[in-house]
Short mmCIF file of C-alpha atoms in Angstrom, two decimals:
data_model
loop_
_atom_site.label_atom_id
_atom_site.label_comp_id
_atom_site.label_asym_id
_atom_site.label_seq_id
_atom_site.Cartn_x
_atom_site.Cartn_y
_atom_site.Cartn_z
CA MET A 11 -37.26 31.90 -31.06
CA SER A 12 -39.88 34.09 -29.50
CA GLN A 13 -43.20 33.87 -31.33
CA GLU A 14 -44.36 37.37 -30.52
CA ARG A 15 -41.87 40.04 -29.61
CA ARG A 16 -42.44 41.71 -26.28
CA LEU A 17 -43.72 45.28 -26.26
CA ARG A 18 -41.30 47.78 -24.69
CA ILE A 19 -42.85 50.87 -23.14
CA LEU A 20 -41.32 54.00 -21.64
CA VAL A 21 -43.35 55.53 -18.82
CA ALA A 22 -42.05 59.06 -18.35
CA LYS A 23 -42.95 62.12 -16.35
CA PRO A 24 -42.04 65.35 -18.12
CA GLY A 25 -41.90 68.60 -16.25
CA LEU A 26 -41.84 69.73 -12.69
CA ASP A 27 -44.61 68.00 -10.80
CA GLY A 28 -43.49 65.26 -8.47
CA HIS A 29 -46.74 63.31 -8.34
CA ASP A 30 -45.63 59.95 -9.68
CA ARG A 31 -48.18 57.73 -7.97
CA GLY A 32 -50.24 57.48 -11.16
CA ALA A 33 -47.21 56.72 -13.29
CA ARG A 34 -46.15 53.96 -10.89
CA VAL A 35 -49.61 52.41 -10.85
CA ILE A 36 -49.64 52.43 -14.64
CA ALA A 37 -46.12 50.99 -14.84
CA ARG A 38 -47.16 48.17 -12.53
CA ALA A 39 -50.35 47.46 -14.52
CA LEU A 40 -48.35 47.35 -17.75
CA ARG A 41 -45.87 44.95 -16.17
CA ASP A 42 -48.73 42.71 -15.12
CA ALA A 43 -49.99 42.82 -18.70
CA GLY A 44 -46.69 41.29 -19.78
CA PHE A 45 -44.94 44.37 -21.18
CA GLU A 46 -41.38 45.48 -20.46
CA VAL A 47 -41.68 48.89 -18.85
CA ILE A 48 -38.82 51.34 -18.53
CA TYR A 49 -39.52 53.81 -15.75
CA THR A 50 -37.26 56.81 -15.38
CA GLY A 51 -38.80 58.81 -12.54
CA CYS A 52 -39.91 62.43 -12.28
CA HIS A 53 -38.68 65.72 -13.69
CA GLN A 54 -37.68 64.55 -17.15
CA THR A 55 -36.93 67.05 -19.89
CA PRO A 56 -38.30 66.32 -23.39
CA GLU A 57 -34.70 65.76 -24.51
CA GLN A 58 -34.11 63.13 -21.81
CA ILE A 59 -37.34 61.35 -22.65
CA VAL A 60 -36.54 61.14 -26.36
CA GLN A 61 -32.96 59.95 -25.79
CA THR A 62 -34.19 57.27 -23.40
CA ALA A 63 -36.87 56.14 -25.85
CA ILE A 64 -34.23 55.75 -28.58
CA GLN A 65 -31.61 53.98 -26.46
CA GLU A 66 -34.21 51.62 -25.04
CA ASP A 67 -35.83 50.97 -28.45
CA VAL A 68 -39.38 51.33 -27.12
CA ASP A 69 -42.59 50.95 -29.13
CA LEU A 70 -44.61 53.31 -26.98
CA ILE A 71 -44.03 56.35 -24.78
CA GLY A 72 -46.62 56.99 -22.06
CA LEU A 73 -46.34 60.54 -20.74
CA SER A 74 -47.78 61.20 -17.31
CA ILE A 75 -48.33 64.85 -16.47
CA LEU A 76 -50.32 66.68 -13.83
CA SER A 77 -48.68 70.10 -13.88
CA GLY A 78 -50.53 71.57 -16.84
CA ALA A 79 -47.34 72.04 -18.87
CA HIS A 80 -48.42 69.56 -21.55
CA ASN A 81 -48.85 72.29 -24.17
CA TYR A 82 -45.14 72.90 -23.93
CA SER A 83 -43.63 69.48 -23.30
CA PHE A 84 -45.81 67.31 -25.56
CA PRO A 85 -45.17 69.28 -28.79
CA ARG A 86 -41.46 69.47 -27.94
CA ILE A 87 -41.26 65.70 -27.51
CA MET A 88 -43.04 65.12 -30.82
CA GLU A 89 -40.65 67.55 -32.49
CA LEU A 90 -37.57 65.84 -31.06
CA LEU A 91 -38.80 62.39 -32.05
CA LYS A 92 -39.15 63.63 -35.60
CA GLU A 93 -35.72 65.29 -35.59
CA ASN A 94 -34.19 62.01 -34.45
CA GLY A 95 -36.05 59.93 -37.01
CA ALA A 96 -37.92 58.17 -34.22
CA ASP A 97 -41.44 59.37 -34.96
CA ASP A 98 -42.51 55.78 -35.57
CA ILE A 99 -42.78 55.47 -31.77
CA THR A 100 -46.38 55.83 -30.57
CA VAL A 101 -46.97 58.49 -27.90
CA ILE A 102 -49.90 58.65 -25.47
CA GLY A 103 -50.61 60.88 -22.49
CA GLY A 104 -52.23 60.48 -19.11
CA GLY A 105 -53.10 62.90 -16.34
CA ILE A 106 -55.05 66.11 -16.04
CA PHE A 107 -55.89 67.93 -19.26
CA PRO A 108 -58.41 70.69 -19.97
CA LEU A 109 -60.85 69.13 -22.46
CA GLU A 110 -60.20 71.84 -25.03
CA ASP A 111 -56.49 70.94 -25.15
CA ILE A 112 -57.08 67.33 -26.14
CA PRO A 113 -57.92 67.86 -29.85
CA ARG A 114 -54.84 70.01 -30.25
CA LEU A 115 -52.62 67.33 -28.66
CA LYS A 116 -54.08 64.71 -30.98
CA GLU A 117 -53.41 66.98 -33.91
CA ILE A 118 -49.69 67.02 -33.18
CA GLY A 119 -49.65 63.23 -33.13
CA ILE A 120 -50.42 62.16 -29.56
CA LYS A 121 -52.45 59.02 -30.28
CA GLU A 122 -54.59 58.95 -27.14
CA ILE A 123 -55.14 60.88 -23.92
CA PHE A 124 -56.29 59.14 -20.74
CA THR A 125 -57.86 61.41 -18.13
CA PRO A 126 -58.65 60.72 -14.45
CA GLY A 127 -61.10 57.84 -14.06
CA SER A 128 -59.63 55.85 -16.96
CA LYS A 129 -59.62 52.16 -16.14
CA LEU A 130 -56.30 50.31 -16.13
CA GLU A 131 -57.77 47.49 -18.18
CA ASP A 132 -58.97 49.96 -20.79
CA ILE A 133 -55.49 51.43 -21.10
CA VAL A 134 -53.97 47.95 -21.47
CA LYS A 135 -56.66 47.04 -24.02
CA TRP A 136 -55.99 50.23 -25.99
CA ILE A 137 -52.29 49.44 -26.08
CA ARG A 138 -52.84 45.86 -27.19
CA GLU A 139 -55.10 47.02 -30.00
CA ASN A 140 -53.15 50.02 -31.17
CA VAL A 141 -49.46 49.39 -30.60
CA LYS A 142 -47.62 46.62 -32.36
CA PRO A 143 -43.98 45.80 -31.58
CA ARG A 144 -41.50 46.88 -34.22
CA LYS A 145 -41.07 44.24 -36.92
CA MET A 146 -38.36 41.67 -36.28
CA ASP A 147 -36.49 42.08 -39.53
CA ALA A 148 -36.44 45.87 -39.48
CA ALA A 149 -32.96 46.16 -38.03
CA MET B 15 -25.57 51.64 -44.99
CA SER B 16 -25.60 48.15 -43.48
CA VAL B 17 -26.34 47.55 -39.81
CA VAL B 18 -22.72 46.49 -39.30
CA GLU B 19 -21.42 49.77 -40.72
CA GLN B 20 -23.91 51.74 -38.66
CA VAL B 21 -22.81 50.01 -35.46
CA LEU B 22 -19.12 50.52 -36.21
CA LYS B 23 -19.90 54.19 -36.78
CA GLY B 24 -21.55 54.32 -33.37
CA ASP B 25 -25.11 54.97 -34.59
CA VAL B 26 -27.20 54.89 -31.40
CA ARG B 27 -30.53 54.05 -33.02
CA ALA B 28 -29.01 51.17 -35.00
CA VAL B 29 -27.30 49.81 -31.89
CA ALA B 30 -30.49 50.13 -29.82
CA ARG B 31 -32.47 48.20 -32.41
CA LEU B 32 -29.83 45.55 -32.85
CA LEU B 33 -29.70 44.95 -29.09
CA ARG B 34 -33.43 44.31 -29.07
CA ASP B 35 -33.18 41.95 -32.01
CA ILE B 36 -30.45 40.05 -30.16
CA ASP B 37 -32.60 39.90 -27.03
CA ASP B 38 -35.50 38.61 -29.12
CA GLN B 39 -33.25 36.08 -30.87
CA VAL B 40 -33.93 37.31 -34.38
CA PRO B 41 -32.00 34.90 -36.65
CA SER B 42 -30.39 37.62 -38.80
CA THR B 43 -28.46 38.92 -35.78
CA ARG B 44 -26.14 35.91 -35.98
CA SER B 45 -24.46 37.06 -39.16
CA ILE B 46 -24.31 40.65 -37.90
CA LEU B 47 -22.58 39.51 -34.70
CA GLN B 48 -20.25 37.41 -36.76
CA GLN B 49 -19.20 40.50 -38.73
CA LEU B 50 -18.86 42.65 -35.60
CA TYR B 51 -16.78 40.11 -33.71
CA PRO B 52 -13.42 40.96 -35.35
CA HIS B 53 -13.91 44.59 -34.27
CA THR B 54 -14.07 43.74 -30.57
CA GLY B 55 -11.51 43.46 -27.80
CA ASN B 56 -10.91 47.12 -27.01
CA ALA B 57 -13.52 47.74 -24.32
CA TYR B 58 -12.90 47.15 -20.63
CA VAL B 59 -15.83 45.30 -19.07
CA ILE B 60 -16.74 45.92 -15.43
CA GLY B 61 -19.34 43.79 -13.66
CA ILE B 62 -21.27 45.22 -10.73
CA THR B 63 -23.17 42.71 -8.64
CA GLY B 64 -24.71 42.49 -5.18
CA PRO B 65 -28.03 42.21 -3.35
CA PRO B 66 -31.08 44.37 -4.22
CA GLY B 67 -30.89 47.85 -2.76
CA ALA B 68 -27.12 47.76 -2.19
CA GLY B 69 -26.75 50.85 -4.37
CA LYS B 70 -25.46 49.29 -7.59
CA SER B 71 -27.23 51.74 -9.91
CA THR B 72 -26.10 54.76 -7.90
CA LEU B 73 -22.51 53.47 -7.98
CA VAL B 74 -22.73 52.93 -11.72
CA ASP B 75 -23.96 56.51 -12.07
CA GLN B 76 -21.00 57.82 -10.06
CA MET B 77 -18.48 55.64 -11.86
CA THR B 78 -19.87 56.86 -15.19
CA ALA B 79 -19.26 60.45 -14.08
CA TYR B 80 -15.70 59.49 -13.12
CA TYR B 81 -14.92 57.87 -16.48
CA ARG B 82 -16.55 60.69 -18.44
CA LYS B 83 -14.29 63.19 -16.67
CA GLN B 84 -11.38 61.14 -17.98
CA GLY B 85 -12.83 61.44 -21.46
CA LYS B 86 -13.73 57.76 -21.74
CA THR B 87 -16.92 56.66 -23.46
CA VAL B 88 -19.28 54.46 -21.48
CA ALA B 89 -21.98 51.86 -22.13
CA ILE B 90 -24.19 50.46 -19.39
CA LEU B 91 -26.33 47.33 -19.39
CA ALA B 92 -28.62 47.32 -16.37
CA VAL B 93 -30.58 44.16 -15.59
CA ASP B 94 -33.85 43.96 -13.66
CA PRO B 95 -36.04 40.90 -13.06
CA THR B 96 -38.85 39.65 -15.30
CA SER B 97 -42.07 38.68 -13.56
CA PRO B 98 -42.36 34.88 -13.64
CA PHE B 99 -46.13 35.26 -13.83
CA SER B 100 -46.85 37.89 -16.46
CA GLY B 101 -43.53 37.89 -18.32
CA GLY B 102 -43.52 41.66 -17.91
CA ALA B 103 -40.94 43.75 -16.10
CA ILE B 104 -40.36 47.16 -14.61
CA LEU B 105 -36.90 48.35 -15.50
CA GLY B 106 -36.00 51.20 -13.16
CA ASP B 107 -32.20 51.33 -12.95
CA ARG B 108 -32.09 54.40 -15.20
CA ILE B 109 -33.73 56.51 -12.51
CA ARG B 110 -30.35 56.82 -10.81
CA MET B 111 -28.52 57.69 -14.01
CA GLN B 112 -30.57 60.64 -15.28
CA ARG B 113 -27.72 63.12 -15.48
CA HIS B 114 -26.09 61.06 -18.24
CA PHE B 115 -29.16 60.81 -20.49
CA LEU B 116 -28.08 63.68 -22.74
CA ASP B 117 -24.42 62.72 -22.92
CA LYS B 118 -23.96 61.25 -26.38
CA ASP B 119 -20.94 59.30 -25.16
CA VAL B 120 -23.00 57.36 -22.62
CA PHE B 121 -25.28 54.59 -23.84
CA ILE B 122 -27.64 53.04 -21.30
CA ARG B 123 -29.80 50.01 -21.90
CA SER B 124 -32.20 48.36 -19.45
CA LEU B 125 -32.65 44.61 -19.75
CA ALA B 126 -35.12 42.14 -18.28
CA THR B 127 -33.89 38.71 -17.16
CA ARG B 128 -36.62 36.93 -19.18
CA GLY B 129 -36.32 33.76 -17.17
CA HIS B 130 -32.54 33.54 -17.27
CA PHE B 131 -30.90 32.81 -13.95
CA GLY B 132 -27.36 33.76 -13.15
CA GLY B 133 -27.81 37.49 -12.63
CA ILE B 134 -27.51 38.64 -16.23
CA THR B 135 -29.51 37.89 -19.37
CA LYS B 136 -28.96 35.23 -21.96
CA SER B 137 -28.16 37.97 -24.45
CA THR B 138 -25.62 39.88 -22.34
CA HIS B 139 -22.51 38.33 -23.91
CA ASP B 140 -23.66 39.18 -27.43
CA MET B 141 -24.64 42.68 -26.38
CA ILE B 142 -21.12 43.26 -25.06
CA THR B 143 -19.85 42.32 -28.52
CA VAL B 144 -22.02 45.07 -30.05
CA LEU B 145 -21.10 47.75 -27.50
CA ASP B 146 -17.43 46.87 -27.81
CA ALA B 147 -17.63 47.07 -31.61
CA MET B 148 -19.40 50.44 -31.46
CA GLY B 149 -16.27 51.73 -29.76
CA LYS B 150 -17.15 52.19 -26.10
CA ASP B 151 -14.10 52.32 -23.81
CA ILE B 152 -15.85 51.14 -20.67
CA ILE B 153 -18.78 48.72 -20.52
CA MET B 154 -20.51 48.35 -17.16
CA ILE B 155 -22.85 45.44 -16.52
CA GLU B 156 -25.12 45.91 -13.54
CA THR B 157 -26.62 42.55 -12.60
CA VAL B 158 -30.06 41.98 -11.22
CA GLY B 159 -30.09 42.11 -7.40
CA VAL B 160 -28.46 38.81 -6.51
CA GLY B 161 -28.38 36.46 -3.56
CA GLN B 162 -25.66 33.87 -3.34
CA GLY B 163 -25.28 31.85 -6.47
CA GLU B 164 -25.52 34.23 -9.42
CA VAL B 165 -21.95 34.14 -10.62
CA GLU B 166 -22.28 34.37 -14.39
CA ILE B 167 -21.15 38.00 -14.40
CA ALA B 168 -17.60 36.83 -13.75
CA GLU B 169 -17.68 35.13 -17.14
CA CYS B 170 -18.13 38.40 -19.00
CA ALA B 171 -16.34 41.00 -16.90
CA HIS B 172 -12.64 41.77 -16.69
CA THR B 173 -13.16 43.17 -13.22
CA THR B 174 -16.07 42.12 -11.02
CA LEU B 175 -17.26 44.31 -8.15
CA VAL B 176 -19.29 42.72 -5.38
CA VAL B 177 -21.30 45.43 -3.63
CA THR B 178 -22.75 44.94 -0.19
CA VAL B 179 -24.12 47.13 2.61
CA PRO B 180 -23.89 47.04 6.40
CA GLY B 181 -26.45 45.08 8.34
CA LEU B 182 -27.28 42.20 6.03
CA GLY B 183 -26.63 39.63 8.70
CA ASP B 184 -23.89 38.04 10.72
CA ASP B 185 -20.82 37.15 8.76
CA ILE B 186 -22.39 38.70 5.70
CA GLN B 187 -24.81 35.85 5.23
CA ALA B 188 -26.14 37.31 2.02
CA ILE B 189 -22.89 37.00 0.11
CA LYS B 190 -20.80 34.42 1.87
CA ALA B 191 -21.08 31.66 -0.70
CA GLY B 192 -21.01 31.87 -4.51
CA ILE B 193 -20.63 35.53 -5.27
CA MET B 194 -18.12 35.90 -2.45
CA GLU B 195 -15.67 34.01 -4.61
CA ILE B 196 -16.04 36.03 -7.79
CA GLY B 197 -15.30 39.53 -6.51
CA ASN B 198 -12.04 41.10 -7.64
CA ILE B 199 -12.99 44.12 -5.59
CA PHE B 200 -15.48 44.31 -2.70
CA VAL B 201 -17.47 47.43 -2.02
CA VAL B 202 -19.20 48.26 1.25
CA ASN B 203 -21.65 50.93 0.16
CA LYS B 204 -23.71 53.14 2.48
CA ALA B 205 -20.57 53.21 4.62
CA ASP B 206 -21.97 56.01 6.77
CA ARG B 207 -24.45 53.54 8.25
CA GLU B 208 -24.07 51.90 11.57
CA GLY B 209 -22.11 48.67 11.42
CA ALA B 210 -20.11 49.59 8.32
CA LYS B 211 -16.75 49.06 10.00
CA LYS B 212 -17.90 45.68 11.24
CA THR B 213 -19.03 44.66 7.76
CA VAL B 214 -15.68 45.72 6.31
CA GLN B 215 -13.85 43.75 8.99
CA GLU B 216 -15.96 40.65 8.45
CA LEU B 217 -15.37 40.85 4.73
CA ARG B 218 -11.63 41.14 5.24
CA ASN B 219 -11.72 38.13 7.58
CA LEU B 220 -13.62 36.07 5.04
CA LEU B 221 -11.22 37.06 2.29
CA GLU B 222 -8.26 36.23 4.49
CA MET B 223 -9.68 32.77 5.18
CA GLY B 224 -10.17 32.18 1.47
CA LYS B 225 -6.73 33.41 0.57
CA LYS B 226 -5.00 30.06 0.50
CA PHE B 227 -7.73 28.65 -1.73
CA ARG B 228 -7.51 31.63 -4.09
CA MET B 229 -3.73 31.38 -4.31
CA GLU B 230 -3.89 27.74 -5.27
CA THR B 231 -6.81 27.79 -7.66
CA GLY B 232 -6.50 30.79 -9.89
CA ALA B 233 -7.56 34.31 -9.09
CA GLY B 234 -4.91 35.41 -6.66
CA LYS B 235 -2.24 33.06 -7.92
CA ASN B 236 -0.28 36.04 -9.14
CA GLY B 237 -0.81 38.05 -6.02
CA TRP B 238 -4.13 39.87 -6.44
CA ASP B 239 -5.65 40.44 -3.03
CA PRO B 240 -9.23 41.68 -3.40
CA PRO B 241 -9.44 45.06 -1.66
CA VAL B 242 -12.48 46.16 0.34
CA VAL B 243 -13.53 49.71 -0.52
CA GLU B 244 -15.96 51.82 1.49
CA THR B 245 -18.27 54.08 -0.49
CA GLN B 246 -21.22 56.41 0.00
CA ALA B 247 -22.45 56.32 -3.56
CA HIS B 248 -25.21 58.90 -3.18
CA LYS B 249 -22.61 61.50 -2.18
CA GLY B 250 -19.90 60.22 -4.48
CA ILE B 251 -17.63 59.44 -1.53
CA GLY B 252 -15.10 56.67 -2.17
CA VAL B 253 -15.79 56.49 -5.90
CA ASP B 254 -12.34 57.78 -6.91
CA THR B 255 -10.72 55.17 -4.66
CA LEU B 256 -12.94 52.47 -6.14
CA CYS B 257 -12.13 53.42 -9.73
CA GLY B 258 -8.45 53.57 -8.72
CA GLU B 259 -8.68 49.95 -7.50
CA ILE B 260 -10.35 48.95 -10.78
CA GLU B 261 -7.45 50.54 -12.63
CA LYS B 262 -5.00 48.63 -10.41
CA HIS B 263 -6.78 45.38 -11.19
CA ARG B 264 -6.66 46.20 -14.87
CA GLU B 265 -2.93 46.90 -14.67
CA TYR B 266 -2.47 43.70 -12.68
CA LEU B 267 -4.26 41.69 -15.37
CA THR B 268 -2.34 43.22 -18.25
CA ALA B 269 1.13 43.54 -16.73
CA GLN B 270 1.42 41.06 -13.91
CA ALA B 271 -0.98 38.27 -14.74
CA PRO B 272 -1.57 38.09 -18.48
CA GLU B 273 -2.50 34.42 -18.07
CA GLU B 274 -5.32 35.40 -15.76
CA LEU B 275 -6.60 37.83 -18.35
CA GLU B 276 -6.29 35.08 -20.90
CA GLN B 277 -8.30 32.79 -18.62
CA ILE B 278 -11.07 35.38 -18.44
CA MET B 279 -11.12 35.79 -22.21
CA LEU B 280 -10.98 32.03 -22.65
CA LYS B 281 -13.91 31.45 -20.31
CA ARG B 282 -15.88 34.09 -22.12
CA ALA B 283 -15.11 32.64 -25.53
CA LEU B 284 -16.02 29.17 -24.29
CA HIS B 285 -19.25 30.40 -22.78
CA GLN B 286 -20.20 32.26 -25.94
CA PHE B 287 -19.42 29.28 -28.11
CA SER B 288 -21.16 26.68 -25.97
CA ALA B 289 -24.24 28.86 -25.44
CA THR B 290 -24.52 29.51 -29.18
CA LEU B 291 -23.90 25.87 -30.06
CA LYS B 292 -26.51 24.60 -27.58
CA ASP B 293 -28.98 27.10 -28.90
CA GLU B 294 -28.41 26.27 -32.55
CA LEU B 295 -28.39 22.53 -31.91
CA PHE B 296 -31.63 22.76 -29.95
CA LYS B 297 -33.30 24.75 -32.72
CA GLU B 298 -32.00 22.38 -35.39
CA VAL B 299 -33.20 19.26 -33.61
CA ILE B 300 -36.60 20.79 -32.90
CA LYS B 301 -36.89 21.90 -36.51
CA ARG B 302 -36.14 18.40 -37.79
CA MET B 303 -38.47 16.89 -35.20
CA GLU B 304 -41.29 19.18 -36.20
CA GLY B 305 -40.53 18.45 -39.84
CA LYS B 306 -41.56 14.89 -39.06
CA GLY B 307 -44.80 16.13 -37.56
CA LEU B 308 -43.73 15.85 -33.93
CA LYS B 309 -44.69 19.01 -32.06
CA LEU B 310 -42.68 20.15 -29.04
CA GLU B 311 -45.86 20.58 -27.01
CA ASP B 312 -47.05 17.04 -27.82
CA VAL B 313 -43.68 15.65 -26.84
CA ALA B 314 -43.92 17.48 -23.51
CA LYS B 315 -47.37 16.00 -22.97
CA LYS B 316 -46.07 12.51 -23.64
CA ILE B 317 -43.27 13.05 -21.16
CA MET B 318 -45.75 14.34 -18.61
CA ALA B 319 -47.97 11.29 -19.13
CA LYS B 320 -44.86 9.11 -18.62
CA GLU B 321 -45.31 7.54 -22.06
CA ILE B 322 -41.71 8.37 -22.67
CA ASP B 323 -38.90 9.76 -20.54
CA PRO B 324 -36.89 12.86 -21.41
CA TYR B 325 -33.55 11.05 -21.17
CA SER B 326 -34.07 8.34 -23.74
CA LEU B 327 -36.00 10.66 -26.04
CA SER B 328 -33.10 13.12 -26.14
CA ARG B 329 -30.62 10.36 -26.84
CA THR B 330 -32.77 8.81 -29.54
CA LEU B 331 -33.30 12.12 -31.28
CA ILE B 332 -29.61 12.97 -31.30
CA LYS B 333 -28.68 9.49 -32.53
CA GLU B 334 -31.25 9.59 -35.30
CA GLU B 335 -30.62 13.11 -36.46
CA PHE B 336 -26.86 13.14 -36.50
CA LYS B 337 -26.11 9.58 -37.54
CA GLU B 338 -25.17 10.30 -41.15
CA ASP B 339 -23.59 13.64 -40.48
CA ALA B 340 -21.29 12.37 -37.77
#
């Protein structure tokens, strides 16, 4: 029996930008931290991201976005999670965000936003402190 | 509604959660599996194995498209390796399967090996039970990229595909032992590459040499000759032929060689039973041992310090614990 269940994380890139270097670096850092990371590549629609999160039973979705379309895709993802009864999954974002957008994103339920210059160890630390794996007997 | 009812109804969220609980060995999953077991036996299980980068995920994507066109429902288990150092994993097989994400009749799950050797995960057999019970017609198991000896996939699949690519070495070094013997169908992917014809020819030669052995020992006894199929998975070329060969193998198993099919089912049942029994026995013995104040870690330390050896300790424990019950 495993003492502590392993955290499962979806690293996803919504929208049209193809800059996935950051997402890959994050995925690698999360792997090294001992998490199981599902990486699905670029150009994901909100619908694809939510379906993947459900099928993979993840505890956390990390959205990487550099295109500036976060004000569309992030609310849509939150909406779809709710519609599918999966709003217990924590969602965080990383990438380039105008500072004035951040409070609004947090208002719709994005738990944290990491902007350029964030340290990998800080992201891992935040996850360890704020995301707990789904309870074992919940099924 | 109970988890069992939800699974039988095909509830994706319930299935996804149950699969994780199985992977994490949550004790309550045992009774759920027990209740699902009578509802299984309808799915056709296809194993896809081969070295890393051979194009297994892309093939699975194409085969999924083929089966969906036929109106069949599909489940995919895709295995990637766990880091032996951190215990973490990057599971990236889905990248190749994006076009099926929104199809409600396709269920995809990425799995990490979690220290299990053999190409699949410890939980794969039980997961097949769940996916079968949820009503999927086709279940595809994509193994971790394998070398030579990871043959466990043949114990859960009705049809096993061994996928290779041109240029892996003379006489197909990478697959000549072990997995060479478990393929019901061989696939030379990336067949537009230089050397493809040579790889196909070498494979056919190897299969020809092994023919006598196959005829005498089982697979092949009833006349199944593993075909070699050329594909270019990224363009979808050869996929129809491949799926046609799978269908032929299926027909062969059901019509021509029911005893071979029975052998496959028997092996699977035996594997499932012995794996479960070993697991339960181990847990039971450890529980009783710890009940007497003997911690597993302390025992390991004693073994390391050569105060005791693992062989006699195991025997003593079994003798002591099961004396009265036996």
